């Protein structure tokens, strides 16, 4: 809840909020304080502190579905679909080969995303623009932020998963409507992955080999 205030006032440190109660006469009472960094960033923490300050109990209004809840629900849904659809179709006699393939792909995705560069150079995870906005991608192809590696890993993994769905899963589906849905899902994932990858390159804004300030290709985005 404090992030918009940080950006608007260009704070670089977490503030401490003081409450100076009304004192009768010339007697000055010690102020109460709310240390945001120590007592928490959540709206409930701030509401509890304000309730103590004002001696009025109130609760903050929150959205029905918060971002962490949606992320967790999406992960649970994806795992459930994988357990119901993918796992029964796996050939467990080739489990060792499949596991080795997954390990190799994970290593390839990790090291082609600039992970070792991050380990050696230790760049900042992300940057901050002068107006306070977050900058996920560092300009130029000779530098990068720490956030770029997991983003590229996720994109590469999504493209590979889409190809697996189209090549291995779709031909085994017996129902024609379900097979069509699986094919459309795989094609959407493949095109979306390549579109996100091109958009990532465009965000770098400079391609030395092309001597162009912008990456010239894009797809959908």
mmCIF file of C-alpha atoms in Angstrom, residues 49-144:
data_model
loop_
_atom_site.group_PDB
_atom_site.id
_atom_site.type_symbol
_atom_site.label_atom_id
_atom_site.label_comp_id
_atom_site.label_asym_id
_atom_site.label_seq_id
_atom_site.Cartn_x
_atom_site.Cartn_y
_atom_site.Cartn_z
ATOM 1 C CA UNK A 49 -1.153 1.036 14.244
ATOM 2 C CA UNK A 50 -3.668 3.737 13.331
ATOM 3 C CA UNK A 51 -6.257 2.091 15.565
ATOM 4 C CA UNK A 52 -3.811 2.368 18.454
ATOM 5 C CA UNK A 53 -2.993 5.970 17.557
ATOM 6 C CA UNK A 54 -6.599 7.153 17.229
ATOM 7 C CA UNK A 55 -8.239 4.724 19.668
ATOM 8 C CA UNK A 56 -10.728 3.858 16.938
ATOM 9 C CA UNK A 57 -10.972 0.332 15.608
ATOM 10 C CA UNK A 58 -11.308 -0.070 11.849
ATOM 11 C CA UNK A 59 -10.379 -2.556 9.157
ATOM 12 C CA UNK A 60 -8.949 -1.768 5.710
ATOM 13 C CA UNK A 61 -10.901 -2.659 2.600
ATOM 14 C CA UNK A 62 -9.214 -5.319 0.507
ATOM 15 C CA UNK A 63 -10.010 -6.811 -2.904
ATOM 16 C CA UNK A 64 -11.776 -10.140 -2.965
ATOM 17 C CA UNK A 65 -8.940 -11.832 -4.861
ATOM 18 C CA UNK A 66 -5.440 -10.582 -4.147
ATOM 19 C CA UNK A 67 -2.466 -11.037 -6.464
ATOM 20 C CA UNK A 68 -0.777 -13.754 -4.319
ATOM 21 C CA UNK A 69 -4.060 -15.664 -4.190
ATOM 22 C CA UNK A 70 -4.443 -15.522 -7.986
ATOM 23 C CA UNK A 71 -0.847 -16.677 -8.478
ATOM 24 C CA UNK A 72 -1.298 -19.582 -6.075
ATOM 25 C CA UNK A 73 -4.627 -20.519 -7.656
ATOM 26 C CA UNK A 74 -3.017 -20.478 -11.105
ATOM 27 C CA UNK A 75 -0.162 -22.699 -9.953
ATOM 28 C CA UNK A 76 -2.538 -25.150 -8.287
ATOM 29 C CA UNK A 77 -4.688 -25.254 -11.436
ATOM 30 C CA UNK A 78 -1.657 -25.847 -13.664
ATOM 31 C CA UNK A 79 -0.370 -28.630 -11.412
ATOM 32 C CA UNK A 80 -3.809 -30.237 -11.303
ATOM 33 C CA UNK A 81 -4.107 -30.187 -15.093
ATOM 34 C CA UNK A 82 -0.616 -31.627 -15.411
ATOM 35 C CA UNK A 83 -1.429 -34.389 -12.920
ATOM 36 C CA UNK A 84 -4.714 -35.293 -14.613
ATOM 37 C CA UNK A 85 -3.749 -34.945 -18.285
ATOM 38 C CA UNK A 86 0.012 -35.321 -18.610
ATOM 39 C CA UNK A 87 1.059 -37.814 -15.928
ATOM 40 C CA UNK A 88 -1.235 -40.683 -17.040
ATOM 41 C CA UNK A 89 0.222 -40.431 -20.542
ATOM 42 C CA UNK A 90 3.844 -40.626 -19.493
ATOM 43 C CA UNK A 91 5.826 -43.720 -20.319
ATOM 44 C CA UNK A 92 7.398 -44.647 -17.017
ATOM 45 C CA UNK A 93 9.703 -47.191 -18.647
ATOM 46 C CA UNK A 94 11.581 -44.256 -20.123
ATOM 47 C CA UNK A 95 11.429 -42.195 -16.941
ATOM 48 C CA UNK A 96 15.213 -42.030 -16.660
ATOM 49 C CA UNK A 97 15.589 -40.742 -20.183
ATOM 50 C CA UNK A 98 12.801 -38.220 -19.673
ATOM 51 C CA UNK A 99 14.361 -36.997 -16.433
ATOM 52 C CA UNK A 100 17.743 -36.615 -18.126
ATOM 53 C CA UNK A 101 16.102 -34.693 -20.953
ATOM 54 C CA UNK A 102 14.412 -32.330 -18.506
ATOM 55 C CA UNK A 103 17.676 -31.756 -16.649
ATOM 56 C CA UNK A 104 19.519 -31.017 -19.901
ATOM 57 C CA UNK A 105 16.812 -28.634 -21.074
ATOM 58 C CA UNK A 106 16.835 -26.875 -17.713
ATOM 59 C CA UNK A 107 20.600 -26.403 -17.911
ATOM 60 C CA UNK A 108 20.373 -25.151 -21.497
ATOM 61 C CA UNK A 109 17.622 -22.669 -20.636
ATOM 62 C CA UNK A 110 19.506 -21.499 -17.559
ATOM 63 C CA UNK A 111 22.840 -20.870 -19.228
ATOM 64 C CA UNK A 112 21.431 -19.377 -22.431
ATOM 65 C CA UNK A 113 19.496 -16.849 -20.356
ATOM 66 C CA UNK A 114 22.627 -15.159 -19.020
ATOM 67 C CA UNK A 115 22.608 -16.831 -15.614
ATOM 68 C CA UNK A 116 26.398 -17.183 -15.439
ATOM 69 C CA UNK A 117 26.828 -13.550 -16.459
ATOM 70 C CA UNK A 118 24.639 -12.595 -13.506
ATOM 71 C CA UNK A 119 26.622 -14.818 -11.154
ATOM 72 C CA UNK A 120 29.916 -13.281 -12.281
ATOM 73 C CA UNK A 121 28.903 -9.623 -12.591
ATOM 74 C CA UNK A 122 26.254 -9.581 -9.837
ATOM 75 C CA UNK A 123 24.057 -6.913 -11.494
ATOM 76 C CA UNK A 124 21.044 -5.335 -9.753
ATOM 77 C CA UNK A 125 17.894 -7.414 -9.961
ATOM 78 C CA UNK A 126 16.017 -4.483 -11.488
ATOM 79 C CA UNK A 127 16.454 -0.758 -12.009
ATOM 80 C CA UNK A 128 14.437 2.319 -11.160
ATOM 81 C CA UNK A 129 13.618 5.013 -13.679
ATOM 82 C CA UNK A 130 13.866 8.709 -12.727
ATOM 83 C CA UNK A 131 10.075 8.870 -12.350
ATOM 84 C CA UNK A 132 10.077 5.947 -9.901
ATOM 85 C CA UNK A 133 8.854 3.238 -12.296
ATOM 86 C CA UNK A 134 10.503 -0.166 -12.309
ATOM 87 C CA UNK A 135 12.838 -0.975 -15.215
ATOM 88 C CA UNK A 136 13.097 -4.723 -15.753
ATOM 89 C CA UNK A 137 15.393 -4.679 -18.807
ATOM 90 C CA UNK A 138 18.728 -2.918 -19.063
ATOM 91 C CA UNK A 139 19.362 -1.178 -22.367
ATOM 92 C CA UNK A 140 21.920 -2.731 -24.696
ATOM 93 C CA UNK A 141 22.895 -6.343 -25.307
ATOM 94 C CA UNK A 142 26.139 -6.135 -23.322
ATOM 95 C CA UNK A 143 24.412 -5.613 -19.971
ATOM 96 C CA UNK A 144 21.386 -7.075 -18.238
#
